[in-house]
Structure formats: structure tokens, C-alpha cells
Amino acid sequence: ILPEIAISKRFFYLPKVENGKHFSLAAHISRSKKLTIESNAQMIAHVDGELLINKKFEAEILPGKFLFRR
């Protein structure tokens, strides 16, 4: 979870995120199996090629449901 970042600084951090070097940012890292994000306002999410608009999003880890290859 990242703290709020000023819009002017987001373009500076974007390449770091794309290159996996964003872990040096002041972030809170935790592990969980389920995540719920809620807001009073509509939020926009881009998930697996789909554009979603809602006030609540839930994500859950499904062990053994995906095959990852290296």
C-alpha cells in the first residue's frame, strides 16, 4: 500500500514501478489471501483487459488455480 503521491511525482515513479524498483518507496507490505477495497465514490479498475467501474472491489488468492511457468 503506497501513501498518496502528488500527481506531479507520479510520472517520476511510474518507470520505477514498471521496472520493479518501487520497493524502495515508503510502502506498507503485507500478505493476505483476500483484499477488499471500498470507496464512497465510483472507482475505475483495469483487470485482465476489462474496464470495471464500481464502489467496491474484491480480490482473492485461489491456491492451485493458476499455472505459472518460468
GROMACS .gro file of C-alpha atoms in nm:
model
   70
    1ILE     CA    1   0.000   0.000   0.000
    2LEU     CA    2   0.153   0.329  -0.107
    3PRO     CA    3   0.088   0.667   0.054
    4GLU     CA    4  -0.080   0.933  -0.157
    5ILE     CA    5   0.162   1.061  -0.421
    6ALA     CA    6   0.129   1.407  -0.579
    7ILE     CA    7   0.021   1.393  -0.943
    8SER     CA    8   0.341   1.570  -1.048
    9LYS     CA    9   0.553   1.293  -0.889
   10ARG     CA   10   0.352   1.000  -1.031
   11PHE     CA   11   0.527   1.026  -1.368
   12PHE     CA   12   0.862   1.008  -1.189
   13TYR     CA   13   0.765   0.687  -1.005
   14LEU     CA   14   0.591   0.512  -1.296
   15PRO     CA   15   0.914   0.381  -1.458
   16LYS     CA   16   1.027   0.251  -1.117
   17VAL     CA   17   0.705   0.052  -1.083
   18GLU     CA   18   0.736  -0.086  -1.437
   19ASN     CA   19   1.096  -0.197  -1.367
   20GLY     CA   20   1.017  -0.347  -1.025
   21LYS     CA   21   1.230  -0.090  -0.840
   22HIS     CA   22   0.941   0.064  -0.647
   23PHE     CA   23   1.006  -0.139  -0.333
   24SER     CA   24   1.230   0.139  -0.202
   25LEU     CA   25   0.927   0.370  -0.178
   26ALA     CA   26   0.763   0.421   0.162
   27ALA     CA   27   0.515   0.138   0.122
   28HIS     CA   28   0.335  -0.091   0.362
   29ILE     CA   29   0.375  -0.453   0.255
   30SER     CA   30   0.156  -0.731   0.391
   31ARG     CA   31   0.038  -1.075   0.289
   32SER     CA   32  -0.323  -1.176   0.275
   33LYS     CA   33  -0.548  -1.414   0.090
   34LYS     CA   34  -0.831  -1.169   0.033
   35LEU     CA   35  -0.842  -0.794  -0.028
   36THR     CA   36  -1.144  -0.563  -0.034
   37ILE     CA   37  -1.123  -0.202  -0.149
   38GLU     CA   38  -1.427   0.021  -0.088
   39SER     CA   39  -1.500   0.387  -0.161
   40ASN     CA   40  -1.792   0.627  -0.137
   41ALA     CA   41  -1.718   0.731  -0.496
   42GLN     CA   42  -1.702   0.518  -0.810
   43MET     CA   43  -1.355   0.377  -0.879
   44ILE     CA   44  -1.210   0.264  -1.211
   45ALA     CA   45  -1.005  -0.055  -1.240
   46HIS     CA   46  -0.844  -0.226  -1.537
   47VAL     CA   47  -0.838  -0.601  -1.475
   48ASP     CA   48  -0.728  -0.858  -1.732
   49GLY     CA   49  -0.824  -0.636  -2.024
   50GLU     CA   50  -1.161  -0.540  -1.877
   51LEU     CA   51  -1.256  -0.191  -1.760
   52LEU     CA   52  -1.451  -0.211  -1.434
   53ILE     CA   53  -1.631   0.073  -1.253
   54ASN     CA   54  -1.765   0.016  -0.903
   55LYS     CA   55  -1.753   0.136  -0.543
   56LYS     CA   56  -1.621  -0.197  -0.416
   57PHE     CA   57  -1.360  -0.439  -0.549
   58GLU     CA   58  -1.263  -0.775  -0.402
   59ALA     CA   59  -0.960  -0.985  -0.493
   60GLU     CA   60  -0.887  -1.332  -0.360
   61ILE     CA   61  -0.594  -1.571  -0.399
   62LEU     CA   62  -0.709  -1.912  -0.521
   63PRO     CA   63  -0.430  -2.161  -0.441
   64GLY     CA   64  -0.370  -2.420  -0.711
   65LYS     CA   65  -0.598  -2.247  -0.965
   66PHE     CA   66  -0.324  -2.097  -1.184
   67LEU     CA   67  -0.024  -2.249  -1.356
   68PHE     CA   68   0.284  -2.027  -1.361
   69ARG     CA   69   0.587  -2.118  -1.570
   70ARG     CA   70   0.934  -1.970  -1.551
   0.00000   0.00000   0.00000
